């Protein structure tokens, strides 16, 4: 095995949240590997202390869990392509990292087909049931439900899309037999896997809500005790589900006892939902054109609506371009003030305009260079922008809708795969909140994706673009990304592939990493190691136990309210260099890079 890259990252952060800028800030993000008590003495170390990076010449996989990366490595080594490895990674993640993603959730895929030099995206986002209505998350007094009152149970469950995406994309691009790609997860589920610290810590923290469902409680609390790190855990129900899918194909998930069991579980929950068999029968994965925008000499491409990832990142970068970040210090408070205010402007437009394009058209002019330059002019270096409102890229869109509030809680998973032919998978998958709806069926958890909708359908007398509607896909912040640059012959070539979990902060984690790579010429690992500074709605979030804490007083002097807190991203990515492929895995989680 040549040039084996093994980057296992072990650092994580957690701090109590005292204030909030939006409702989702009330809930702690998924934790990393370390126990809370250990974190008081930990600091962020530079990449050189954590890994010794080498280059892979042939292929590479980066995922959130060692078992998933190892299984995908074998698929690639045995001649499978990136899509084959994608199926294996996701089905293993659904077993070993069930709190983040799985068969009961949804996904977005950005895929580069090197043979045809084609970039495309696949939308496997969950959909609202056909029986859902705009007051789904309102109480009898017309006020929004408390978050966990909405999440826990069947009310929050949308029609899952991950299995359909895996199956349909594999039929179109895969090489190896479907059965062989599910075998690693089947074997792990049957023989057992070692529980990681992140999963063990998450289970311990979530006992109150996991105990609401008998199946979930029995699995995560055998004999009434929470599973422990290092414990071997088997999941025979998950194994049986995968065996059925291996035998009958992915469509079986949507037209069989599996889908009917999900429907029954949702409707019989203490907080019942509205899924029906017709929702499963009607579900479609949608292939969409990637949203691509220029930044300097690069082209940054990603997932368009219903995700706000690509549009918001394009706006952030476009607003910042006139400020020449490559000439500014990555350690300067003023540099981060510019990034912060560009983010705030992008989030204002996101809230106003972005939703499922089958229901709400979005103004393409919001990515227009002249419009973004007009937004840039609102920013004054060294001084916090006072008050942020949506812009008006197109008057007819501005008049139609009002921004609403939706709750996106940090969870989710991201992985990147590059095969021998240089096909690229950049995929983000999720069940939304950690452990989703807490409903477990057939060995996997069901999503709570419907809480990504605005709880209110109207605001200030106007409809909210991201309101609940039957069959609609909730807005997302997931941002699987592939960046291109021109080679010496002027031909566009892949340069970077990356993404992250993290709720609506995904946009910032990815945008900030792109700036580090494209402007400051950092490696992926160096970019992911940099301390997080995030501003979406006016408050400057500063990563606890990081070098960024020294900027707190400076930011306050600029006019910002600040909060020092855990910002637990899960960035994973690969960069193409003259020496070969170079990957990075976020040290805040259990990620592993493997390459040959």
PDB file of N, CA and C in Angstrom, residues 125-175:
ATOM      1  N   UNK A 125     -32.602  15.849  -1.023  1.00  0.00           N
ATOM      2  CA  UNK A 125     -33.167  16.512   0.155  1.00  0.00           C
ATOM      3  C   UNK A 125     -34.519  15.893   0.499  1.00  0.00           C
ATOM      4  N   UNK A 126     -34.805  15.814   1.788  1.00  0.00           N
ATOM      5  CA  UNK A 126     -36.108  15.313   2.219  1.00  0.00           C
ATOM      6  C   UNK A 126     -37.228  16.246   1.766  1.00  0.00           C
ATOM      7  N   UNK A 127     -38.432  15.709   1.661  1.00  0.00           N
ATOM      8  CA  UNK A 127     -39.593  16.514   1.276  1.00  0.00           C
ATOM      9  C   UNK A 127     -40.645  16.491   2.377  1.00  0.00           C
ATOM     10  N   UNK A 128     -41.415  17.567   2.441  1.00  0.00           N
ATOM     11  CA  UNK A 128     -42.536  17.619   3.379  1.00  0.00           C
ATOM     12  C   UNK A 128     -43.627  16.664   2.908  1.00  0.00           C
ATOM     13  N   UNK A 129     -44.309  15.996   3.824  1.00  0.00           N
ATOM     14  CA  UNK A 129     -45.412  15.115   3.427  1.00  0.00           C
ATOM     15  C   UNK A 129     -46.488  15.870   2.655  1.00  0.00           C
ATOM     16  N   UNK A 130     -47.190  15.164   1.805  1.00  0.00           N
ATOM     17  CA  UNK A 130     -48.272  15.772   1.030  1.00  0.00           C
ATOM     18  C   UNK A 130     -49.404  16.248   1.927  1.00  0.00           C
ATOM     19  N   UNK A 131     -49.486  15.692   3.132  1.00  0.00           N
ATOM     20  CA  UNK A 131     -50.518  16.113   4.082  1.00  0.00           C
ATOM     21  C   UNK A 131     -50.033  17.202   5.041  1.00  0.00           C
ATOM     22  N   UNK A 132     -48.807  17.688   4.841  1.00  0.00           N
ATOM     23  CA  UNK A 132     -48.293  18.755   5.707  1.00  0.00           C
ATOM     24  C   UNK A 132     -49.002  20.067   5.397  1.00  0.00           C
ATOM     25  N   UNK A 133     -48.946  21.001   6.343  1.00  0.00           N
ATOM     26  CA  UNK A 133     -49.610  22.291   6.159  1.00  0.00           C
ATOM     27  C   UNK A 133     -48.754  23.394   6.760  1.00  0.00           C
ATOM     28  N   UNK A 134     -49.072  24.624   6.457  1.00  0.00           N
ATOM     29  CA  UNK A 134     -48.227  25.761   6.831  1.00  0.00           C
ATOM     30  C   UNK A 134     -48.181  26.011   8.331  1.00  0.00           C
ATOM     31  N   UNK A 135     -49.127  25.460   9.087  1.00  0.00           N
ATOM     32  CA  UNK A 135     -49.152  25.657  10.537  1.00  0.00           C
ATOM     33  C   UNK A 135     -48.615  24.435  11.280  1.00  0.00           C
ATOM     34  N   UNK A 136     -47.792  23.646  10.589  1.00  0.00           N
ATOM     35  CA  UNK A 136     -47.287  22.387  11.130  1.00  0.00           C
ATOM     36  C   UNK A 136     -46.619  22.560  12.486  1.00  0.00           C
ATOM     37  N   UNK A 137     -45.871  23.654  12.659  1.00  0.00           N
ATOM     38  CA  UNK A 137     -45.113  23.860  13.892  1.00  0.00           C
ATOM     39  C   UNK A 137     -45.621  25.044  14.710  1.00  0.00           C
ATOM     40  N   UNK A 138     -46.910  25.332  14.562  1.00  0.00           N
ATOM     41  CA  UNK A 138     -47.535  26.367  15.382  1.00  0.00           C
ATOM     42  C   UNK A 138     -48.437  25.732  16.434  1.00  0.00           C
ATOM     43  N   UNK A 139     -48.453  26.330  17.618  1.00  0.00           N
ATOM     44  CA  UNK A 139     -49.333  25.857  18.682  1.00  0.00           C
ATOM     45  C   UNK A 139     -50.748  26.384  18.459  1.00  0.00           C
ATOM     46  N   UNK A 140     -51.659  26.016  19.332  1.00  0.00           N
ATOM     47  CA  UNK A 140     -53.053  26.443  19.190  1.00  0.00           C
ATOM     48  C   UNK A 140     -53.199  27.954  19.276  1.00  0.00           C
ATOM     49  N   UNK A 141     -52.272  28.612  19.974  1.00  0.00           N
ATOM     50  CA  UNK A 141     -52.328  30.078  20.072  1.00  0.00           C
ATOM     51  C   UNK A 141     -51.600  30.759  18.912  1.00  0.00           C
ATOM     52  N   UNK A 142     -51.237  29.975  17.889  1.00  0.00           N
ATOM     53  CA  UNK A 142     -50.578  30.470  16.667  1.00  0.00           C
ATOM     54  C   UNK A 142     -49.128  30.887  16.896  1.00  0.00           C
ATOM     55  N   UNK A 143     -48.572  30.556  18.066  1.00  0.00           N
ATOM     56  CA  UNK A 143     -47.162  30.828  18.333  1.00  0.00           C
ATOM     57  C   UNK A 143     -46.315  29.606  17.971  1.00  0.00           C
ATOM     58  N   UNK A 144     -45.061  29.811  17.553  1.00  0.00           N
ATOM     59  CA  UNK A 144     -44.204  28.678  17.185  1.00  0.00           C
ATOM     60  C   UNK A 144     -43.972  27.734  18.356  1.00  0.00           C
ATOM     61  N   UNK A 145     -43.902  26.454  18.064  1.00  0.00           N
ATOM     62  CA  UNK A 145     -43.607  25.454  19.072  1.00  0.00           C
ATOM     63  C   UNK A 145     -42.172  25.619  19.558  1.00  0.00           C
ATOM     64  N   UNK A 146     -41.910  25.181  20.782  1.00  0.00           N
ATOM     65  CA  UNK A 146     -40.532  25.091  21.252  1.00  0.00           C
ATOM     66  C   UNK A 146     -39.794  24.083  20.376  1.00  0.00           C
ATOM     67  N   UNK A 147     -38.484  24.296  20.191  1.00  0.00           N
ATOM     68  CA  UNK A 147     -37.738  23.509  19.214  1.00  0.00           C
ATOM     69  C   UNK A 147     -37.884  22.008  19.428  1.00  0.00           C
ATOM     70  N   UNK A 148     -37.589  21.513  20.626  1.00  0.00           N
ATOM     71  CA  UNK A 148     -37.622  20.068  20.824  1.00  0.00           C
ATOM     72  C   UNK A 148     -39.044  19.518  20.874  1.00  0.00           C
ATOM     73  N   UNK A 149     -40.020  20.360  21.155  1.00  0.00           N
ATOM     74  CA  UNK A 149     -41.413  19.922  21.022  1.00  0.00           C
ATOM     75  C   UNK A 149     -41.734  19.631  19.563  1.00  0.00           C
ATOM     76  N   UNK A 150     -41.103  20.370  18.672  1.00  0.00           N
ATOM     77  CA  UNK A 150     -41.310  20.159  17.239  1.00  0.00           C
ATOM     78  C   UNK A 150     -40.480  18.994  16.715  1.00  0.00           C
ATOM     79  N   UNK A 151     -39.264  18.850  17.233  1.00  0.00           N
ATOM     80  CA  UNK A 151     -38.306  17.877  16.694  1.00  0.00           C
ATOM     81  C   UNK A 151     -38.636  16.445  17.071  1.00  0.00           C
ATOM     82  N   UNK A 152     -38.817  16.207  18.364  1.00  0.00           N
ATOM     83  CA  UNK A 152     -38.893  14.838  18.868  1.00  0.00           C
ATOM     84  C   UNK A 152     -40.241  14.217  18.525  1.00  0.00           C
ATOM     85  N   UNK A 153     -40.198  13.124  17.779  1.00  0.00           N
ATOM     86  CA  UNK A 153     -41.419  12.454  17.352  1.00  0.00           C
ATOM     87  C   UNK A 153     -41.591  12.498  15.850  1.00  0.00           C
ATOM     88  N   UNK A 154     -42.811  12.216  15.387  1.00  0.00           N
ATOM     89  CA  UNK A 154     -43.045  12.069  13.960  1.00  0.00           C
ATOM     90  C   UNK A 154     -43.320  13.346  13.197  1.00  0.00           C
ATOM     91  N   UNK A 155     -43.689  14.415  13.896  1.00  0.00           N
ATOM     92  CA  UNK A 155     -44.097  15.652  13.224  1.00  0.00           C
ATOM     93  C   UNK A 155     -42.991  16.234  12.344  1.00  0.00           C
ATOM     94  N   UNK A 156     -41.747  16.054  12.732  1.00  0.00           N
ATOM     95  CA  UNK A 156     -40.621  16.692  12.036  1.00  0.00           C
ATOM     96  C   UNK A 156     -40.043  15.853  10.901  1.00  0.00           C
ATOM     97  N   UNK A 157     -40.572  14.660  10.678  1.00  0.00           N
ATOM     98  CA  UNK A 157     -39.952  13.721   9.737  1.00  0.00           C
ATOM     99  C   UNK A 157     -40.393  13.984   8.300  1.00  0.00           C
ATOM    100  N   UNK A 158     -39.409  14.187   7.423  1.00  0.00           N
ATOM    101  CA  UNK A 158     -39.669  14.322   5.997  1.00  0.00           C
ATOM    102  C   UNK A 158     -39.350  13.030   5.268  1.00  0.00           C
ATOM    103  N   UNK A 159     -39.769  12.930   4.021  1.00  0.00           N
ATOM    104  CA  UNK A 159     -39.497  11.741   3.215  1.00  0.00           C
ATOM    105  C   UNK A 159     -37.998  11.633   2.965  1.00  0.00           C
ATOM    106  N   UNK A 160     -37.346  10.555   3.400  1.00  0.00           N
ATOM    107  CA  UNK A 160     -35.892  10.439   3.240  1.00  0.00           C
ATOM    108  C   UNK A 160     -35.470  10.356   1.778  1.00  0.00           C
ATOM    109  N   UNK A 161     -34.295  10.918   1.474  1.00  0.00           N
ATOM    110  CA  UNK A 161     -33.817  10.907   0.098  1.00  0.00           C
ATOM    111  C   UNK A 161     -32.471  10.250  -0.120  1.00  0.00           C
ATOM    112  N   UNK A 162     -31.749   9.948   0.957  1.00  0.00           N
ATOM    113  CA  UNK A 162     -30.381   9.451   0.814  1.00  0.00           C
ATOM    114  C   UNK A 162     -30.304   8.145   0.036  1.00  0.00           C
ATOM    115  N   UNK A 163     -31.145   7.182   0.363  1.00  0.00           N
ATOM    116  CA  UNK A 163     -31.083   5.876  -0.306  1.00  0.00           C
ATOM    117  C   UNK A 163     -31.350   6.015  -1.797  1.00  0.00           C
ATOM    118  N   UNK A 164     -32.339   6.811  -2.152  1.00  0.00           N
ATOM    119  CA  UNK A 164     -32.671   7.021  -3.565  1.00  0.00           C
ATOM    120  C   UNK A 164     -31.494   7.666  -4.295  1.00  0.00           C
ATOM    121  N   UNK A 165     -30.847   8.633  -3.656  1.00  0.00           N
ATOM    122  CA  UNK A 165     -29.699   9.285  -4.286  1.00  0.00           C
ATOM    123  C   UNK A 165     -28.578   8.275  -4.523  1.00  0.00           C
ATOM    124  N   UNK A 166     -28.242   7.496  -3.502  1.00  0.00           N
ATOM    125  CA  UNK A 166     -27.176   6.506  -3.654  1.00  0.00           C
ATOM    126  C   UNK A 166     -27.479   5.543  -4.793  1.00  0.00           C
ATOM    127  N   UNK A 167     -28.709   5.043  -4.821  1.00  0.00           N
ATOM    128  CA  UNK A 167     -29.074   4.028  -5.808  1.00  0.00           C
ATOM    129  C   UNK A 167     -29.091   4.587  -7.225  1.00  0.00           C
ATOM    130  N   UNK A 168     -29.696   5.747  -7.408  1.00  0.00           N
ATOM    131  CA  UNK A 168     -29.839   6.290  -8.764  1.00  0.00           C
ATOM    132  C   UNK A 168     -28.506   6.763  -9.332  1.00  0.00           C
ATOM    133  N   UNK A 169     -27.690   7.390  -8.499  1.00  0.00           N
ATOM    134  CA  UNK A 169     -26.396   7.855  -8.991  1.00  0.00           C
ATOM    135  C   UNK A 169     -25.485   6.660  -9.280  1.00  0.00           C
ATOM    136  N   UNK A 170     -25.592   5.611  -8.463  1.00  0.00           N
ATOM    137  CA  UNK A 170     -24.800   4.406  -8.727  1.00  0.00           C
ATOM    138  C   UNK A 170     -25.206   3.754 -10.043  1.00  0.00           C
ATOM    139  N   UNK A 171     -26.495   3.699 -10.317  1.00  0.00           N
ATOM    140  CA  UNK A 171     -26.956   3.133 -11.591  1.00  0.00           C
ATOM    141  C   UNK A 171     -26.386   3.903 -12.776  1.00  0.00           C
ATOM    142  N   UNK A 172     -26.232   5.197 -12.610  1.00  0.00           N
ATOM    143  CA  UNK A 172     -25.776   6.046 -13.711  1.00  0.00           C
ATOM    144  C   UNK A 172     -24.261   6.036 -13.869  1.00  0.00           C
ATOM    145  N   UNK A 173     -23.525   6.004 -12.761  1.00  0.00           N
ATOM    146  CA  UNK A 173     -22.076   6.182 -12.829  1.00  0.00           C
ATOM    147  C   UNK A 173     -21.254   5.050 -12.208  1.00  0.00           C
ATOM    148  N   UNK A 174     -21.854   4.193 -11.407  1.00  0.00           N
ATOM    149  CA  UNK A 174     -21.087   3.187 -10.682  1.00  0.00           C
ATOM    150  C   UNK A 174     -20.518   2.093 -11.568  1.00  0.00           C
ATOM    151  N   UNK A 175     -19.476   1.417 -11.069  1.00  0.00           N
ATOM    152  CA  UNK A 175     -18.828   0.326 -11.797  1.00  0.00           C
ATOM    153  C   UNK A 175     -19.047  -1.021 -11.118  1.00  0.00           C
TER     154      UNK A 175
END
